[in-house]
Coordinates of C-alpha atoms in Angstrom, one line a residue:
X1 CA -50.8 -8.9 37.1
X2 CA -51.6 -12.6 37.9
X3 CA -47.9 -13.5 37.2
X4 CA -46.7 -11.0 39.7
X5 CA -48.7 -12.3 42.4
X6 CA -47.9 -16.0 41.4
X7 CA -44.2 -14.9 41.7
X8 CA -44.4 -13.4 45.1
X9 CA -46.4 -16.2 46.6
X10 CA -43.8 -18.7 45.4
X11 CA -41.1 -16.4 46.7
X12 CA -42.8 -16.4 50.1
X13 CA -43.1 -20.3 50.1
X14 CA -39.6 -20.6 49.3
X15 CA -38.4 -18.2 52.0
X16 CA -40.7 -20.0 54.4
X17 CA -39.2 -23.4 53.6
X18 CA -35.5 -22.3 53.1
X19 CA -35.1 -18.9 54.5
X20 CA -33.3 -16.1 52.5
X21 CA -30.9 -17.0 49.8
X22 CA -27.3 -16.4 50.5
X23 CA -25.8 -13.3 48.7
X24 CA -22.9 -14.1 46.4
X25 CA -19.6 -12.5 46.9
X26 CA -19.0 -10.6 43.6
X27 CA -15.7 -9.3 42.6
X28 CA -15.5 -5.3 42.4
X29 CA -15.5 -4.0 38.9
X30 CA -14.7 -0.7 37.6
X31 CA -16.4 1.0 34.5
X32 CA -15.0 1.6 31.1
X33 CA -13.6 5.0 30.6
X34 CA -15.8 7.7 28.9
X35 CA -14.2 9.6 26.3
X36 CA -17.2 11.4 24.5
X37 CA -18.2 15.0 25.3
X38 CA -21.6 14.2 24.3
X39 CA -24.2 13.4 27.3
X40 CA -27.4 11.8 26.7
X41 CA -30.1 13.5 29.0
X42 CA -33.4 11.6 28.8
X43 CA -36.7 12.6 30.2
X44 CA -39.7 10.3 30.0
X45 CA -43.1 11.8 30.4
X46 CA -46.8 10.5 30.4
X47 CA -48.9 12.7 27.9
X48 CA -52.0 12.5 30.8
X49 CA -50.0 14.8 33.0
X50 CA -50.1 18.5 33.2
X51 CA -46.9 20.2 32.6
X52 CA -46.8 21.4 36.0
X53 CA -48.2 19.2 38.8
X54 CA -48.2 18.4 42.5
X55 CA -46.9 15.1 43.6
X56 CA -47.6 13.6 47.1
X57 CA -45.4 11.1 48.7
X58 CA -47.7 8.2 50.3
X59 CA -47.8 7.8 54.2
X60 CA -46.3 11.1 55.0
X61 CA -48.2 13.5 52.8
X62 CA -45.3 15.5 51.8
X63 CA -46.0 17.5 48.6
X64 CA -43.9 19.1 45.9
X65 CA -44.1 20.7 42.5
X66 CA -42.8 18.8 39.5
X67 CA -43.5 18.2 35.7
X68 CA -42.3 18.4 32.2
X69 CA -42.0 22.1 32.7
X70 CA -39.4 22.0 35.4
X71 CA -37.6 19.2 33.4
X72 CA -37.3 21.2 30.2
X73 CA -36.2 24.4 31.8
X74 CA -33.6 22.7 33.9
X75 CA -31.8 21.7 30.6
X76 CA -32.5 24.8 28.7
X77 CA -30.5 26.7 31.4
X78 CA -27.5 24.4 31.0
X79 CA -24.2 26.2 30.7
X80 CA -21.7 23.5 31.5
X81 CA -18.8 21.8 29.5
X82 CA -20.7 19.1 27.8
X83 CA -22.7 19.0 24.8
X84 CA -26.2 17.7 25.6
X85 CA -28.2 15.2 23.5
X86 CA -31.7 16.0 25.1
X87 CA -34.2 13.7 24.5
X88 CA -38.0 13.4 25.5
X89 CA -40.1 10.3 25.2
X90 CA -43.8 10.7 25.8
X91 CA -46.1 7.7 26.3
X92 CA -50.0 7.8 25.3
X93 CA -48.7 10.6 23.1
X94 CA -51.2 12.3 20.7
X95 CA -51.3 15.3 18.4
X96 CA -53.1 17.7 20.8
X97 CA -50.5 17.1 23.5
X98 CA -47.7 17.9 21.1
X99 CA -49.4 21.1 19.8
X100 CA -49.8 22.2 23.4
X101 CA -46.2 21.4 24.1
X102 CA -45.0 23.2 21.0
X103 CA -46.8 26.4 22.0
X104 CA -46.0 26.3 25.6
X105 CA -43.4 29.2 26.9
X106 CA -40.9 26.6 27.9
X107 CA -40.8 24.6 24.8
X108 CA -37.2 23.8 23.6
X109 CA -36.9 22.8 19.8
X110 CA -33.5 21.2 20.5
X111 CA -35.2 18.2 22.2
X112 CA -35.5 15.0 20.2
X113 CA -39.1 13.8 20.7
X114 CA -40.3 10.1 20.4
X115 CA -43.6 8.6 21.2
X116 CA -43.7 5.3 23.0
X117 CA -46.1 2.8 24.4
X118 CA -47.2 3.1 27.9
X119 CA -46.4 -0.5 28.9
X120 CA -43.5 -0.3 31.2
X121 CA -44.4 3.4 32.0
X122 CA -41.0 5.1 32.5
X123 CA -39.1 1.9 31.4
X124 CA -40.9 1.9 28.2
X125 CA -39.0 5.4 27.5
X126 CA -35.8 3.9 29.0
X127 CA -35.9 0.9 26.8
X128 CA -36.5 3.2 23.9
X129 CA -33.3 5.1 24.5
X130 CA -31.5 1.8 25.0
X131 CA -32.6 0.2 21.8
X132 CA -32.7 3.3 19.3
X133 CA -30.3 6.4 20.8
X134 CA -26.9 4.7 21.7
X135 CA -23.8 4.7 19.8
X136 CA -20.9 2.4 19.9
X137 CA -19.1 5.1 21.8
X138 CA -19.4 4.9 25.7
X139 CA -21.3 7.9 27.0
X140 CA -22.6 9.3 30.0
X141 CA -26.4 8.7 30.3
X142 CA -29.0 10.3 32.7
X143 CA -32.4 8.5 32.6
X144 CA -35.2 10.5 34.3
X145 CA -38.8 11.1 34.6
X146 CA -41.0 14.2 35.5
X147 CA -41.5 13.3 38.9
X148 CA -38.2 14.9 39.8
X149 CA -38.7 17.8 42.3
X150 CA -39.3 21.1 40.3
X151 CA -36.5 22.9 42.5
X152 CA -33.8 23.8 39.9
X153 CA -30.0 23.9 40.3
X154 CA -26.9 23.0 38.1
X155 CA -26.3 19.2 38.5
X156 CA -25.1 17.6 35.2
X157 CA -21.2 18.5 35.6
X158 CA -21.1 17.8 39.2
X159 CA -22.9 14.6 39.1
X160 CA -20.6 13.4 36.1
X161 CA -17.6 14.2 38.1
X162 CA -18.8 12.3 41.1
X163 CA -19.3 9.4 38.7
X164 CA -15.9 9.9 36.7
X165 CA -13.9 10.0 40.3
X166 CA -15.8 6.9 41.3
X167 CA -15.3 4.2 38.6
X168 CA -16.7 1.5 40.8
X169 CA -20.1 3.1 40.7
X170 CA -22.4 1.6 38.1
X171 CA -25.7 3.6 38.8
X172 CA -25.8 7.1 40.7
X173 CA -29.3 8.3 41.7
X174 CA -30.9 10.7 44.1
X175 CA -33.0 8.5 46.1
X176 CA -33.3 5.0 47.1
X177 CA -35.1 2.2 48.9
X178 CA -33.4 -0.1 51.2
X179 CA -35.9 -2.9 50.8
X180 CA -38.5 -4.1 48.4
X181 CA -42.0 -3.4 49.3
X182 CA -43.6 -5.7 46.4
X183 CA -43.3 -8.9 48.3
X184 CA -44.5 -10.9 51.0
X185 CA -41.2 -11.3 52.6
X186 CA -41.3 -8.2 54.7
X187 CA -37.7 -8.5 56.4
X188 CA -35.7 -8.0 53.3
X189 CA -32.6 -6.0 52.6
X190 CA -32.6 -5.0 48.9
X191 CA -31.0 -1.6 48.5
X192 CA -31.7 0.0 45.0
X193 CA -31.7 3.4 43.4
X194 CA -35.1 4.7 42.9
X195 CA -35.5 5.0 39.0
X196 CA -37.0 8.6 38.5
X197 CA -33.4 9.8 38.2
X198 CA -30.4 7.7 37.3
X199 CA -26.9 8.5 36.0
X200 CA -24.9 5.7 34.4
X201 CA -22.8 5.0 31.4
X202 CA -24.0 3.5 28.0
X203 CA -21.7 0.6 28.5
X204 CA -22.7 -0.2 31.9
X205 CA -26.5 -0.1 30.8
X206 CA -25.5 -2.6 28.0
X207 CA -23.9 -4.8 30.5
X208 CA -27.1 -4.8 32.7
X209 CA -29.5 -5.4 29.6
X210 CA -27.2 -8.3 28.3
X211 CA -27.1 -10.0 31.9
X212 CA -31.1 -9.8 31.8
X213 CA -31.2 -11.9 28.5
X214 CA -31.2 -8.9 26.4
X215 CA -34.5 -7.6 28.1
X216 CA -34.4 -4.1 29.5
X217 CA -35.5 -4.6 33.1
X218 CA -39.3 -3.5 33.5
X219 CA -39.9 -2.8 30.1
X220 CA -42.1 -5.7 29.3
X221 CA -44.1 -5.1 32.8
X222 CA -47.5 -3.9 32.6
X223 CA -48.5 -3.6 36.2
X224 CA -47.1 -0.9 38.5
X225 CA -46.1 -3.2 41.3
X226 CA -44.1 -5.4 38.8
X227 CA -42.6 -2.5 37.1
X228 CA -41.0 -1.5 40.4
X229 CA -40.0 -4.9 41.3
X230 CA -38.7 -6.0 38.1
X231 CA -37.6 -2.8 36.8
X232 CA -36.5 -0.2 39.4
X233 CA -35.2 -2.7 41.8
X234 CA -33.7 -5.4 39.3
X235 CA -31.6 -2.5 37.7
X236 CA -29.7 -2.1 40.9
X237 CA -29.6 -5.9 41.6
X238 CA -28.1 -6.6 38.3
X239 CA -25.5 -3.7 38.5
X240 CA -24.5 -5.3 42.0
X241 CA -24.3 -8.6 40.7
X242 CA -22.1 -7.4 37.9
X243 CA -19.7 -6.2 40.5
X244 CA -20.7 -2.4 40.5
X245 CA -21.5 -0.3 43.5
X246 CA -24.6 1.8 43.4
X247 CA -25.0 5.1 45.3
X248 CA -26.9 8.3 45.5
X249 CA -26.2 12.0 46.2
X250 CA -28.0 12.4 49.6
X251 CA -29.7 15.4 51.0
X252 CA -26.7 16.4 52.6
X253 CA -24.9 16.7 49.2
X254 CA -22.7 13.7 49.6
X255 CA -22.1 10.6 47.7
X256 CA -23.6 7.6 49.7
X257 CA -22.9 4.0 48.6
X258 CA -25.7 1.5 49.2
X259 CA -24.0 -1.5 50.9
X260 CA -25.1 -4.9 49.6
X261 CA -24.7 -6.1 53.1
X262 CA -27.3 -5.1 55.7
X263 CA -26.2 -1.7 56.9
X264 CA -27.4 0.6 59.7
X265 CA -26.3 3.5 57.8
X266 CA -29.3 3.3 55.4
X267 CA -32.9 4.2 56.4
X268 CA -35.4 1.5 56.6
X269 CA -37.3 1.5 53.5
X270 CA -38.0 4.5 51.3
X271 CA -35.5 7.3 51.8
X272 CA -37.9 10.0 50.6
X273 CA -39.9 9.2 53.7
X274 CA -37.2 10.8 55.9
X275 CA -35.9 13.7 53.9
X276 CA -37.2 17.4 53.9
X277 CA -37.4 17.8 50.0
X278 CA -38.3 14.4 48.2
X279 CA -37.2 13.7 44.8
X280 CA -34.8 16.8 44.9
X281 CA -31.5 16.8 42.8
X282 CA -29.2 17.8 45.6
X283 CA -26.2 20.2 45.0
X284 CA -22.9 18.3 45.8
X285 CA -21.1 19.9 48.9

């Protein structure tokens, strides 16, 4: 926590003295082709949550139902054309939680389940996948947590097609923020995909981690604000710096690219403050 606040104070002083740093022009890049029919679908959960819970979006008090029950049922119902490797990571795991999960009415024994520390929160789970579950083959990879809206609908094949049809896309999500809130520099334009749902490829993820000196962004942070700043936001920043576009499937069911240069097509701040159903996986239209 101390390191985080020292960083943002220094950042503000540099901004006050020298203004915003100039954005570098990066040559556009396209992803490596995916030939594997196996898709890794990862869900991260904290053992302190109920299987079904209500989440409230701050400032607007929008409430929706989410939780592990919906995440598992969403994948159990899959009937698409890919072979799913379903992985669940659980932080602060314990035997009572596992027993309760295995005896629930929605448990799916085809899930691989791994216990991870809670440092880095979701990024502890994401880091585990990166360190332990990737093969040499380039694969499609979903990184999600259980705060995804419980409203269920088919999405895997549709979202993979969007990524496949747009080879310049490095990260595809369902929500974004156009700025960083974890800073004293209030006038900043830093669009990034929110990390509760990200589709990418394993090769792109390897590039991002390599560009971050071999450290998965956010995995070593233990303070919530620094996890968002140096995990969620940094993932998108590195993807952009490598030459990839980032985007989301918006509430209208359309692909929306998040421009690197300030663009009025994006909302000011957190996209979830402006939509009817926050954190929802939207059908592509």
